[in-house]
XYZ file of N, CA and C in Angstrom:
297
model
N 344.209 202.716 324.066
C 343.332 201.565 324.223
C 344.191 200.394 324.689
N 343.583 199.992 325.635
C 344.463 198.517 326.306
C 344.156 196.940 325.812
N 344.963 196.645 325.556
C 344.850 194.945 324.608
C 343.292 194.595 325.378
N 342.981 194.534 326.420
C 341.559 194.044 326.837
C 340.533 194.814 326.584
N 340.297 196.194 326.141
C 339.428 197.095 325.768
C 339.289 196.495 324.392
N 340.609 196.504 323.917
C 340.752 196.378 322.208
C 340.012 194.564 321.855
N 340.428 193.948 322.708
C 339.622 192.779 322.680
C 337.994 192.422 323.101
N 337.944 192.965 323.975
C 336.089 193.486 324.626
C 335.408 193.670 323.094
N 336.196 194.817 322.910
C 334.942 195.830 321.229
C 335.141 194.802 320.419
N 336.415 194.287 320.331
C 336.583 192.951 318.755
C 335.597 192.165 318.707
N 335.230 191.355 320.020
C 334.604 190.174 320.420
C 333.114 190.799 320.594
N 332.903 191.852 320.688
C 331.064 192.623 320.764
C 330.894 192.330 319.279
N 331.776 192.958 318.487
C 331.715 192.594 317.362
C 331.106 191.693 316.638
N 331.983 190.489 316.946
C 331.680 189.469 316.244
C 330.941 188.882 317.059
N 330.091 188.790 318.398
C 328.910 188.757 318.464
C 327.827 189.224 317.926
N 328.042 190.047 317.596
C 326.830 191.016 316.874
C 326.562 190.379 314.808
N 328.054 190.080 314.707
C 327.712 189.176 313.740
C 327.943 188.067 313.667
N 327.256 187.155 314.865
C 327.243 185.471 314.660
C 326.064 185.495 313.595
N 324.846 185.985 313.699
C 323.747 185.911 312.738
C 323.867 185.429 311.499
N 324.845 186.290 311.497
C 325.277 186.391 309.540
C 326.214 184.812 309.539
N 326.649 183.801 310.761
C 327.400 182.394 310.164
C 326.987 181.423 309.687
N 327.227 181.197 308.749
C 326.571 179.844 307.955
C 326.704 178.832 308.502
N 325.841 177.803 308.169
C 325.516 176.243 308.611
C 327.524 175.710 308.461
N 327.716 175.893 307.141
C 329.103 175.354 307.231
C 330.281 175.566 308.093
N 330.219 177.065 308.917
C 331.347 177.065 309.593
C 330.717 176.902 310.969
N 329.365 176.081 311.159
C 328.770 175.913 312.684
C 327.685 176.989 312.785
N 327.366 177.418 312.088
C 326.640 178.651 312.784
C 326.666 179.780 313.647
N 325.301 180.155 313.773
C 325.538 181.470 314.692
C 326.296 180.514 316.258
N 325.599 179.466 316.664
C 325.594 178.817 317.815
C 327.585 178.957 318.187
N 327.886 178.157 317.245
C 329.372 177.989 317.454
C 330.089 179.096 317.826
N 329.612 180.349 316.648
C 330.786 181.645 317.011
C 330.231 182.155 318.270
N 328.895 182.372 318.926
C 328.905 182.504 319.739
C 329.576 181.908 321.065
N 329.586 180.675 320.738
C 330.697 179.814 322.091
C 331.980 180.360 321.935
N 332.478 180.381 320.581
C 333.689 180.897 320.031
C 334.109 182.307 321.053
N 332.907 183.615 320.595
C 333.266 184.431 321.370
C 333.152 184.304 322.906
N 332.480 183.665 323.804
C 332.249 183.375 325.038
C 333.436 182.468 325.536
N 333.944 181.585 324.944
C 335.424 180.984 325.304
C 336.543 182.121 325.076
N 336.338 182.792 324.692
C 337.890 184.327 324.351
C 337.181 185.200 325.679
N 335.888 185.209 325.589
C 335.837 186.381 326.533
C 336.274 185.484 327.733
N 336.181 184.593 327.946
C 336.639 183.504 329.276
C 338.024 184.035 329.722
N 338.458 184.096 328.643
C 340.392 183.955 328.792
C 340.310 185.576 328.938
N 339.731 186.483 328.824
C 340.334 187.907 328.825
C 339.581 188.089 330.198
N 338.384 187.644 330.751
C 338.283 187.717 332.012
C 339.150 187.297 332.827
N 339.768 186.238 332.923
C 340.630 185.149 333.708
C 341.708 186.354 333.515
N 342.243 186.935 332.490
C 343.571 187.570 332.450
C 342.987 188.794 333.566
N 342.291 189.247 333.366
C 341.814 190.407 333.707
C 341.827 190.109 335.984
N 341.385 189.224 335.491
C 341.289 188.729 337.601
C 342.574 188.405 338.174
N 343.368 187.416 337.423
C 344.521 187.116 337.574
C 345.647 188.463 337.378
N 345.346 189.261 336.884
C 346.215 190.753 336.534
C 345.738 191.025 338.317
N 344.565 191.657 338.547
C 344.247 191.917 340.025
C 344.775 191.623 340.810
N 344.646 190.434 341.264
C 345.482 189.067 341.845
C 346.584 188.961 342.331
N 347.318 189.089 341.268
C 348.688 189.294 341.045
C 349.610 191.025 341.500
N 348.548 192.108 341.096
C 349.032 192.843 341.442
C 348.957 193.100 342.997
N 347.528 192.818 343.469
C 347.789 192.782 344.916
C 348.776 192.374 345.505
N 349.251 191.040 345.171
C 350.199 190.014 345.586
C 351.212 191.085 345.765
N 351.700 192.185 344.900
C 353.062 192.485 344.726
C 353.137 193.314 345.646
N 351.601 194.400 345.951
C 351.943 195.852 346.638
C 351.569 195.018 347.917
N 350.942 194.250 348.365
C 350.993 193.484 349.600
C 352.563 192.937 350.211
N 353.299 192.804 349.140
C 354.723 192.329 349.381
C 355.008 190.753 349.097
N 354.956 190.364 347.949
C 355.181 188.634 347.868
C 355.700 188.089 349.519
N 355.778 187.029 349.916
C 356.459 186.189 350.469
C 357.883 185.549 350.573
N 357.668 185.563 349.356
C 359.714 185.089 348.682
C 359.668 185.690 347.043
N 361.010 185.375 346.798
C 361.375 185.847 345.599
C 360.603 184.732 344.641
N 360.379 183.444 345.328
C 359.579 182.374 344.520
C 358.288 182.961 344.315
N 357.679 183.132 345.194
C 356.588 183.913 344.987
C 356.116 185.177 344.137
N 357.148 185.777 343.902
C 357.278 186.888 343.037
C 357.141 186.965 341.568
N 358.764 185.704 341.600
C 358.800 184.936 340.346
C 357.549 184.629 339.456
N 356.965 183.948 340.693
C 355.547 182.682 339.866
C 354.774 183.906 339.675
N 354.226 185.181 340.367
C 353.513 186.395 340.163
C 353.562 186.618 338.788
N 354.863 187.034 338.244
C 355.480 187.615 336.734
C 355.266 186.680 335.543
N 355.527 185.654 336.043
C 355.228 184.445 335.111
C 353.702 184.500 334.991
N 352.838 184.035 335.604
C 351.301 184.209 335.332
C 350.870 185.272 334.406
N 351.477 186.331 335.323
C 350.883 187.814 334.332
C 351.538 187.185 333.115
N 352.658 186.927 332.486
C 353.317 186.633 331.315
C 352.837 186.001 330.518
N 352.302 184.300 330.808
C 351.150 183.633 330.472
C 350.067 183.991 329.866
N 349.239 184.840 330.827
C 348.165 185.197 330.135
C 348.282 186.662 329.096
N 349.382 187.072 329.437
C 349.188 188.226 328.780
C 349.687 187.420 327.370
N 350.322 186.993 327.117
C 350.975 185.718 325.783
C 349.475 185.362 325.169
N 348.519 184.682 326.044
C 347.247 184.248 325.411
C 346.754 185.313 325.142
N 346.577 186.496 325.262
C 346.166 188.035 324.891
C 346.575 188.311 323.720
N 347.603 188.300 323.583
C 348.732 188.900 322.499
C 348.133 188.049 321.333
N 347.863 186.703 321.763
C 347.708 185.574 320.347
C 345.850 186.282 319.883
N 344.952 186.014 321.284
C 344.279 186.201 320.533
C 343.949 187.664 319.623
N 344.335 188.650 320.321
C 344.056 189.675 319.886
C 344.856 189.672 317.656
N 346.000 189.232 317.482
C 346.479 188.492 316.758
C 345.423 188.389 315.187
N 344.314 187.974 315.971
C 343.221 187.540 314.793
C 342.817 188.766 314.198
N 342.907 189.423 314.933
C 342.406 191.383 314.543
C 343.570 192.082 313.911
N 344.496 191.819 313.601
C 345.989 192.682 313.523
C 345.674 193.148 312.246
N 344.520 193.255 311.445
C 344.487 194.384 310.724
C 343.539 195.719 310.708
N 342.851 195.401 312.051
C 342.324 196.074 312.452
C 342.473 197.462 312.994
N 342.294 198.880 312.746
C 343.256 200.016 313.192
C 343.326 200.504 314.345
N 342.649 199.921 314.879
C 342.606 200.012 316.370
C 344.030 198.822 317.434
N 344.259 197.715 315.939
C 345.614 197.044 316.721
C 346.663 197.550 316.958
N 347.282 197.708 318.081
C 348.834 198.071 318.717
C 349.985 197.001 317.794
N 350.401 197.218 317.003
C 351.730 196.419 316.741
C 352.584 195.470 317.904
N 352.162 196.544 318.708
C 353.555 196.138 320.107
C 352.818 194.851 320.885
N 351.160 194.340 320.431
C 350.707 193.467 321.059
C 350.745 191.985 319.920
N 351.762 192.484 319.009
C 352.328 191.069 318.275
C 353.375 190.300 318.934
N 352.829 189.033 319.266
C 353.615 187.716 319.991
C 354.842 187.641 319.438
């Protein structure tokens, strides 16, 4: 299972139980934004992974170009790692996707 699969099912999840959030922690309303702002960032990783890989088998431009390629993927995969993070006792979490 790949950190974005493993994050997809987490986040169905806890859509499925915004219902059950109380007035005090915001409600259903909030966790739902909650999950729709994470799924934001695992899409964005997910396009930017594309993106990026084209970039490489197309042949970067310069080594600058390359550089900034690795770095992005790095970036977002870092925001991956954190959120997925919230689940790490979950048995479906990879260890190896601890920041």
């Amino acid at each position: 299972m790949t950190i974005v699969e493993f994050l997809n099912a987490r986040l169905a999840e806890d859509e499925q139980a915004a219902h059950a959030a109380s007035p005090g922690t915001g409600g259903p309303e909030r966790v739902r934004a909650d999950v729709a702002a994470k799924r934001g960032i695992v899409e964005q990783y997910t396009a930017t992974y594309r993106e990026c890989m084209d970039t490489l088998d197309n042949g970067a431009q310069s080594a600058a170009e390359e550089d900034g390629v690795w770095s992005a993927l790095h970036a977002w995969r870092r925001a991956l790692e954190h959120l997925a993070a919230v689940y790490a006792s979950h048995p479906d979490y990879d260890p190896a996707w601890k920041s």
